[in-house]
Amino acid sequence: MLPAKDRLTICFAHVAYQFQAQFEARATGLASFQVWNREDLAARIGEADVLVISGFWNNDLIPKASKLKFIQSISAGVDQYSKEGLAAAGIRLASAQGANARAVSEHALALILALARRLPEARDNQARHVWRGMIGDLTQREDELGGKTLLVVGLGRIGSRLAQLGRALDMKVIGVKRDPTRGGDAADEVVGLDGLSGALPRADYVALTCPLTPETTGLIGAAALGRMKASAFLINCARGKVVDETALVDALRHKRIAGAGIDVTQEEPLAADSPLWGLENALVTPHTGGETRSYEANVLDLMMENLERLWRGETGLKNQVV
């Protein structure tokens, strides 16, 4: 059970996001503090009944969290948490699934549009003061999305929203879902993971919006990339480890696929010597798909709903994990 409101302390842990400032503006009367680095988190986690966190989390913190009852994850992905360890310590966990569905789906679409309209090349030309002439080669021109096929791997909230956006642009959308019989209304066609191999050659854009699980780790490797059209693009707004990065670099270098829009990488930050930086057909953004001006407010809304549920003695949380 959570302590009463007048005895509760919330810890916000993030390197940059302004959670405490926005929380204080709500004037809830609840006590809170923010830590900006792992060292301060480790030193003060024993003060917290509630923890709002993502990247700073380490399961070694569990023994130090003597008062902790609830973690509101900042991210939709929760693969960094030991569910068994939290359950054994009596700590509840909820994800931020849905808090960034609009943001990440729009970011995925922005990557698709940027690659279709060759915006990275235009920006590079602008920096070099180059006015590109008209192009006779059809394969080298900017493209339109209408009539193209978008394959969305992972039809959760983000993937379903992206599917809706794709259909609004007159794209044909194929969704890949663990259970293709349920919740696939946003797509024109839905297949299971076992249907991915057959769907890849049909796609002009392959967008990854799936969680990282044992089934999706390394899902897009050399074999999958080899089944894509040479004119197709890969978009990764899921997790870096869903893609075999070495195989992707090789496919991009040898133009086995046309290009990639990458918001997540296997190791973050992306190493300075990563070959992805120098590939003209790769557009890299620094895991900013979900980072918008509304993000803190969206997560705080989830946290407050879950706190109210816990105070009412309810067992079910929104986006419950543990």
Short mmCIF file of C-alpha atoms in Angstrom, two decimals:
data_model
loop_
_atom_site.label_atom_id
_atom_site.label_comp_id
_atom_site.label_asym_id
_atom_site.label_seq_id
_atom_site.Cartn_x
_atom_site.Cartn_y
_atom_site.Cartn_z
CA MET A 1 0.00 0.00 0.00
CA LEU A 2 1.13 3.54 -0.71
CA PRO A 3 1.62 5.94 2.19
CA ALA A 4 -1.04 8.60 2.64
CA LYS A 5 -0.72 11.70 0.49
CA ASP A 6 0.81 13.78 3.28
CA ARG A 7 3.55 11.19 3.84
CA LEU A 8 4.35 10.32 0.22
CA THR A 9 7.59 11.33 -1.52
CA ILE A 10 8.10 11.14 -5.27
CA CYS A 11 11.52 11.02 -6.92
CA PHE A 12 11.88 12.11 -10.54
CA ALA A 13 15.07 10.80 -12.15
CA HIS A 14 16.15 12.07 -15.56
CA VAL A 15 19.18 13.75 -17.07
CA ALA A 16 17.22 16.54 -18.77
CA TYR A 17 13.43 16.33 -18.53
CA GLN A 18 11.72 18.89 -16.28
CA PHE A 19 9.43 16.57 -14.38
CA GLN A 20 9.57 18.17 -10.95
CA ALA A 21 9.09 21.71 -12.26
CA GLN A 22 6.01 20.68 -14.20
CA PHE A 23 4.74 18.58 -11.29
CA GLU A 24 5.09 21.49 -8.85
CA ALA A 25 3.10 23.67 -11.23
CA ARG A 26 0.15 21.32 -10.68
CA ALA A 27 0.09 22.25 -6.96
CA THR A 28 -0.86 18.76 -5.80
CA GLY A 29 0.66 19.22 -2.34
CA LEU A 30 2.67 16.01 -2.75
CA ALA A 31 6.35 16.08 -1.76
CA SER A 32 8.86 15.48 -4.53
CA PHE A 33 12.46 15.93 -5.57
CA GLN A 34 14.44 15.45 -8.78
CA VAL A 35 17.84 13.86 -9.35
CA TRP A 36 19.81 14.53 -12.52
CA ASN A 37 22.40 11.74 -12.44
CA ARG A 38 22.85 8.10 -11.41
CA GLU A 39 25.04 8.94 -8.42
CA ASP A 40 22.44 11.15 -6.77
CA LEU A 41 19.75 8.60 -7.55
CA ALA A 42 21.71 5.85 -5.80
CA ALA A 43 22.29 8.15 -2.80
CA ARG A 44 18.65 9.25 -2.43
CA ILE A 45 16.49 6.38 -3.71
CA GLY A 46 15.88 5.30 -0.11
CA GLU A 47 13.81 8.47 0.38
CA ALA A 48 11.32 7.67 -2.39
CA ASP A 49 7.94 5.95 -2.17
CA VAL A 50 7.36 6.57 -5.88
CA LEU A 51 10.00 6.70 -8.61
CA VAL A 52 9.56 8.18 -12.09
CA ILE A 53 12.45 6.92 -14.18
CA SER A 54 13.69 5.12 -17.29
CA GLY A 55 17.29 5.31 -18.48
CA PHE A 56 18.81 5.71 -15.00
CA TRP A 57 17.24 2.50 -13.74
CA ASN A 58 19.49 -0.36 -12.66
CA ASN A 59 18.16 -3.45 -10.92
CA ASP A 60 20.98 -3.17 -8.37
CA LEU A 61 18.99 -0.25 -6.92
CA ILE A 62 16.25 -2.55 -5.60
CA PRO A 63 17.98 -3.39 -2.27
CA LYS A 64 18.57 0.34 -1.64
CA ALA A 65 14.94 1.28 -2.31
CA SER A 66 13.64 0.46 1.16
CA LYS A 67 10.47 2.59 0.91
CA LEU A 68 9.75 2.22 -2.81
CA LYS A 69 6.24 1.00 -3.66
CA PHE A 70 5.67 2.13 -7.24
CA ILE A 71 7.72 2.90 -10.36
CA GLN A 72 6.16 4.90 -13.17
CA SER A 73 8.42 4.24 -16.11
CA ILE A 74 9.03 7.23 -18.35
CA SER A 75 9.32 4.97 -21.40
CA ALA A 76 6.99 2.53 -23.11
CA GLY A 77 9.78 -0.07 -23.18
CA VAL A 78 10.43 -1.81 -19.85
CA ASP A 79 13.06 -4.39 -20.80
CA GLN A 80 15.56 -2.76 -18.37
CA TYR A 81 13.52 -3.74 -15.30
CA SER A 82 13.72 -7.11 -13.53
CA LYS A 83 10.04 -7.92 -13.17
CA GLU A 84 10.84 -10.83 -10.86
CA GLY A 85 13.07 -8.65 -8.68
CA LEU A 86 10.48 -5.90 -8.40
CA ALA A 87 7.69 -8.35 -7.61
CA ALA A 88 9.79 -9.98 -4.89
CA ALA A 89 10.42 -6.55 -3.34
CA GLY A 90 6.74 -5.61 -3.51
CA ILE A 91 7.33 -2.80 -6.00
CA ARG A 92 4.68 -2.13 -8.64
CA LEU A 93 5.66 -1.04 -12.16
CA ALA A 94 3.72 0.65 -14.96
CA SER A 95 4.97 1.67 -18.37
CA ALA A 96 4.40 4.94 -20.21
CA GLN A 97 2.86 3.13 -23.15
CA GLY A 98 0.72 5.53 -25.12
CA ALA A 99 2.29 8.69 -23.67
CA ASN A 100 4.34 9.15 -26.82
CA ALA A 101 2.18 7.32 -29.37
CA ARG A 102 1.38 10.49 -31.27
CA ALA A 103 4.95 11.79 -31.07
CA VAL A 104 6.72 8.60 -32.20
CA SER A 105 4.26 7.84 -34.99
CA GLU A 106 4.66 11.38 -36.30
CA HIS A 107 8.46 11.04 -36.06
CA ALA A 108 8.35 7.80 -38.04
CA LEU A 109 6.24 9.52 -40.68
CA ALA A 110 8.68 12.46 -40.70
CA LEU A 111 11.55 10.06 -41.41
CA ILE A 112 9.54 8.45 -44.22
CA LEU A 113 8.74 11.83 -45.76
CA ALA A 114 12.31 13.08 -45.36
CA LEU A 115 13.67 10.06 -47.21
CA ALA A 116 10.96 10.14 -49.88
CA ARG A 117 11.51 13.85 -50.51
CA ARG A 118 15.33 13.59 -50.18
CA LEU A 119 15.45 16.26 -47.50
CA PRO A 120 18.83 15.18 -46.03
CA GLU A 121 20.40 15.66 -49.48
CA ALA A 122 18.71 19.06 -49.80
CA ARG A 123 20.07 20.14 -46.43
CA ASP A 124 23.56 18.98 -47.39
CA ASN A 125 23.31 20.91 -50.66
CA GLN A 126 22.16 24.00 -48.79
CA ALA A 127 25.22 23.82 -46.54
CA ARG A 128 27.41 23.62 -49.65
CA HIS A 129 25.45 26.38 -51.48
CA VAL A 130 24.50 23.92 -54.24
CA TRP A 131 21.30 24.41 -56.26
CA ARG A 132 20.61 20.95 -57.63
CA GLY A 133 19.43 20.80 -61.21
CA MET A 134 16.49 18.85 -62.56
CA ILE A 135 16.92 15.07 -62.78
CA GLY A 136 16.19 12.88 -65.77
CA ASP A 137 16.76 9.56 -63.98
CA LEU A 138 13.39 8.64 -62.46
CA THR A 139 14.99 6.48 -59.77
CA GLN A 140 16.90 9.48 -58.41
CA ARG A 141 13.98 11.89 -58.10
CA GLU A 142 11.93 12.68 -55.02
CA ASP A 143 8.96 10.36 -54.61
CA GLU A 144 5.29 10.40 -53.59
CA LEU A 145 3.80 8.19 -50.89
CA GLY A 146 0.37 7.61 -52.43
CA GLY A 147 0.13 4.06 -53.75
CA LYS A 148 3.22 2.88 -51.89
CA THR A 149 3.09 0.01 -49.39
CA LEU A 150 3.96 0.65 -45.75
CA LEU A 151 4.77 -2.40 -43.63
CA VAL A 152 4.36 -1.61 -39.92
CA VAL A 153 6.00 -4.17 -37.63
CA GLY A 154 4.23 -3.84 -34.30
CA LEU A 155 0.61 -2.66 -34.28
CA GLY A 156 0.45 -1.30 -30.76
CA ARG A 157 -0.55 2.29 -30.09
CA ILE A 158 2.39 3.77 -31.99
CA GLY A 159 2.16 1.37 -34.91
CA SER A 160 -1.60 1.71 -35.19
CA ARG A 161 -1.32 5.49 -35.22
CA LEU A 162 1.38 5.29 -37.91
CA ALA A 163 -0.85 2.96 -39.93
CA GLN A 164 -3.65 5.53 -39.76
CA LEU A 165 -1.29 8.28 -40.92
CA GLY A 166 -0.06 6.10 -43.78
CA ARG A 167 -3.58 5.35 -44.95
CA ALA A 168 -4.43 9.06 -44.77
CA LEU A 169 -1.64 9.56 -47.33
CA ASP A 170 -3.16 6.87 -49.57
CA MET A 171 -0.57 4.25 -48.71
CA LYS A 172 -1.46 0.57 -48.50
CA VAL A 173 -0.65 -0.57 -44.97
CA ILE A 174 0.33 -4.09 -43.94
CA GLY A 175 0.60 -4.65 -40.21
CA VAL A 176 2.62 -7.31 -38.41
CA LYS A 177 1.15 -8.30 -35.06
CA ARG A 178 1.82 -11.12 -32.64
CA ASP A 179 -1.89 -11.93 -32.66
CA PRO A 180 -3.14 -10.89 -36.11
CA THR A 181 -6.72 -11.76 -35.23
CA ARG A 182 -7.08 -8.89 -32.73
CA GLY A 183 -6.62 -5.11 -32.84
CA GLY A 184 -5.47 -4.71 -36.43
CA ASP A 185 -8.20 -2.39 -37.67
CA ALA A 186 -5.78 0.44 -38.51
CA ALA A 187 -4.12 -1.59 -41.28
CA ASP A 188 -5.44 -2.81 -44.62
CA GLU A 189 -3.98 -6.26 -43.97
CA VAL A 190 -2.52 -7.91 -40.87
CA VAL A 191 -0.17 -10.88 -40.59
CA GLY A 192 1.58 -12.60 -37.70
CA LEU A 193 5.33 -12.61 -37.11
CA ASP A 194 5.47 -15.75 -39.22
CA GLY A 195 4.12 -13.69 -42.12
CA LEU A 196 6.85 -11.04 -41.96
CA SER A 197 9.13 -12.82 -44.40
CA GLY A 198 6.43 -12.93 -47.05
CA ALA A 199 5.41 -9.30 -46.50
CA LEU A 200 8.91 -7.78 -46.73
CA PRO A 201 9.27 -8.03 -50.54
CA ARG A 202 5.95 -6.19 -50.95
CA ALA A 203 6.92 -3.15 -48.90
CA ASP A 204 8.29 0.20 -50.03
CA TYR A 205 8.76 1.30 -46.41
CA VAL A 206 9.32 -1.05 -43.46
CA ALA A 207 8.63 0.73 -40.16
CA LEU A 208 9.58 -0.89 -36.85
CA THR A 209 7.39 0.13 -33.90
CA CYS A 210 7.49 -3.11 -31.91
CA PRO A 211 8.72 -3.67 -28.34
CA LEU A 212 12.04 -5.38 -27.72
CA THR A 213 11.29 -8.99 -26.76
CA PRO A 214 13.12 -12.30 -27.27
CA GLU A 215 11.05 -12.73 -30.45
CA THR A 216 11.93 -9.29 -31.87
CA THR A 217 15.62 -9.14 -30.89
CA GLY A 218 17.57 -9.27 -34.16
CA LEU A 219 14.31 -9.57 -36.09
CA ILE A 220 15.69 -7.50 -38.98
CA GLY A 221 18.96 -9.14 -39.91
CA ALA A 222 20.72 -10.00 -43.15
CA ALA A 223 17.99 -12.43 -44.24
CA ALA A 224 15.16 -9.94 -43.66
CA LEU A 225 17.07 -7.10 -45.30
CA GLY A 226 17.77 -9.38 -48.24
CA ARG A 227 14.03 -9.86 -48.76
CA MET A 228 13.38 -6.12 -49.01
CA LYS A 229 13.24 -4.34 -52.37
CA ALA A 230 16.39 -2.53 -53.44
CA SER A 231 14.18 0.57 -53.62
CA ALA A 232 12.76 0.12 -50.10
CA PHE A 233 13.53 2.04 -46.91
CA LEU A 234 13.80 0.80 -43.32
CA ILE A 235 12.52 3.01 -40.48
CA ASN A 236 13.43 2.07 -36.90
CA CYS A 237 11.53 3.82 -34.10
CA ALA A 238 11.38 0.66 -31.94
CA ARG A 239 14.59 -0.40 -30.21
CA GLY A 240 18.08 -0.59 -31.65
CA LYS A 241 18.47 -4.30 -30.92
CA VAL A 242 15.49 -5.17 -33.11
CA VAL A 243 17.93 -4.63 -36.01
CA ASP A 244 21.27 -6.33 -36.67
CA GLU A 245 23.23 -3.10 -37.09
CA THR A 246 26.18 -4.74 -38.84
CA ALA A 247 23.86 -6.27 -41.43
CA LEU A 248 22.08 -2.93 -41.88
CA VAL A 249 25.32 -1.05 -42.48
CA ASP A 250 26.34 -3.67 -45.04
CA ALA A 251 22.96 -3.44 -46.82
CA LEU A 252 23.16 0.36 -46.93
CA ARG A 253 26.76 0.44 -48.13
CA HIS A 254 26.06 -1.95 -50.98
CA LYS A 255 22.68 -0.32 -51.82
CA ARG A 256 20.78 -3.54 -51.18
CA ILE A 257 18.10 -1.24 -49.77
CA ALA A 258 17.59 2.39 -50.71
CA GLY A 259 18.06 3.87 -47.26
CA ALA A 260 17.14 3.93 -43.59
CA GLY A 261 15.69 6.36 -41.06
CA ILE A 262 17.09 5.44 -37.65
CA ASP A 263 15.95 6.90 -34.33
CA VAL A 264 17.32 4.11 -32.14
CA THR A 265 20.64 2.24 -32.21
CA GLN A 266 22.08 -0.80 -30.49
CA GLU A 267 24.29 1.33 -28.26
CA GLU A 268 23.25 4.84 -27.30
CA PRO A 269 24.69 7.40 -27.70
CA LEU A 270 25.82 6.19 -31.12
CA ALA A 271 29.60 5.80 -31.06
CA ALA A 272 31.55 8.53 -32.83
CA ASP A 273 33.21 5.92 -35.05
CA SER A 274 29.96 4.21 -36.07
CA PRO A 275 29.76 3.83 -39.85
CA LEU A 276 26.10 4.93 -39.70
CA TRP A 277 27.21 8.56 -39.33
CA GLY A 278 28.90 8.60 -42.72
CA LEU A 279 26.32 6.81 -44.84
CA GLU A 280 24.54 9.20 -47.20
CA ASN A 281 21.50 6.91 -47.40
CA ALA A 282 21.07 6.81 -43.60
CA LEU A 283 19.17 9.50 -41.69
CA VAL A 284 19.99 9.31 -37.97
CA THR A 285 18.07 11.06 -35.18
CA PRO A 286 19.22 10.70 -31.54
CA HIS A 287 16.30 8.74 -30.05
CA THR A 288 14.12 11.85 -30.08
CA GLY A 289 10.99 10.25 -31.51
CA GLY A 290 9.07 10.60 -28.26
CA GLU A 291 10.67 13.80 -27.00
CA THR A 292 8.16 16.61 -27.44
CA ARG A 293 7.06 19.61 -25.40
CA SER A 294 4.12 17.56 -24.10
CA TYR A 295 6.06 14.53 -22.90
CA GLU A 296 6.46 15.36 -19.20
CA ALA A 297 2.78 16.29 -18.93
CA ASN A 298 1.71 13.04 -20.60
CA VAL A 299 3.80 10.93 -18.20
CA LEU A 300 2.62 12.90 -15.16
CA ASP A 301 -0.99 12.26 -16.19
CA LEU A 302 -0.28 8.51 -16.22
CA MET A 303 1.52 8.66 -12.87
CA MET A 304 -1.30 10.54 -11.17
CA GLU A 305 -3.93 8.16 -12.50
CA ASN A 306 -1.96 5.19 -11.18
CA LEU A 307 -1.38 6.84 -7.79
CA GLU A 308 -5.10 7.48 -7.44
CA ARG A 309 -5.81 3.84 -8.28
CA LEU A 310 -3.33 2.67 -5.64
CA TRP A 311 -4.77 5.00 -3.01
CA ARG A 312 -8.24 3.60 -3.77
CA GLY A 313 -6.86 0.12 -3.16
CA GLU A 314 -7.28 -1.02 -6.76
CA THR A 315 -5.01 -3.82 -7.93
CA GLY A 316 -4.98 -2.91 -11.61
CA LEU A 317 -2.77 -0.11 -12.92
CA LYS A 318 -2.86 1.65 -16.27
CA ASN A 319 -0.12 0.06 -18.42
CA GLN A 320 0.58 -2.37 -15.58
CA VAL A 321 3.75 -4.45 -15.86
CA VAL A 322 4.19 -5.68 -12.26
#
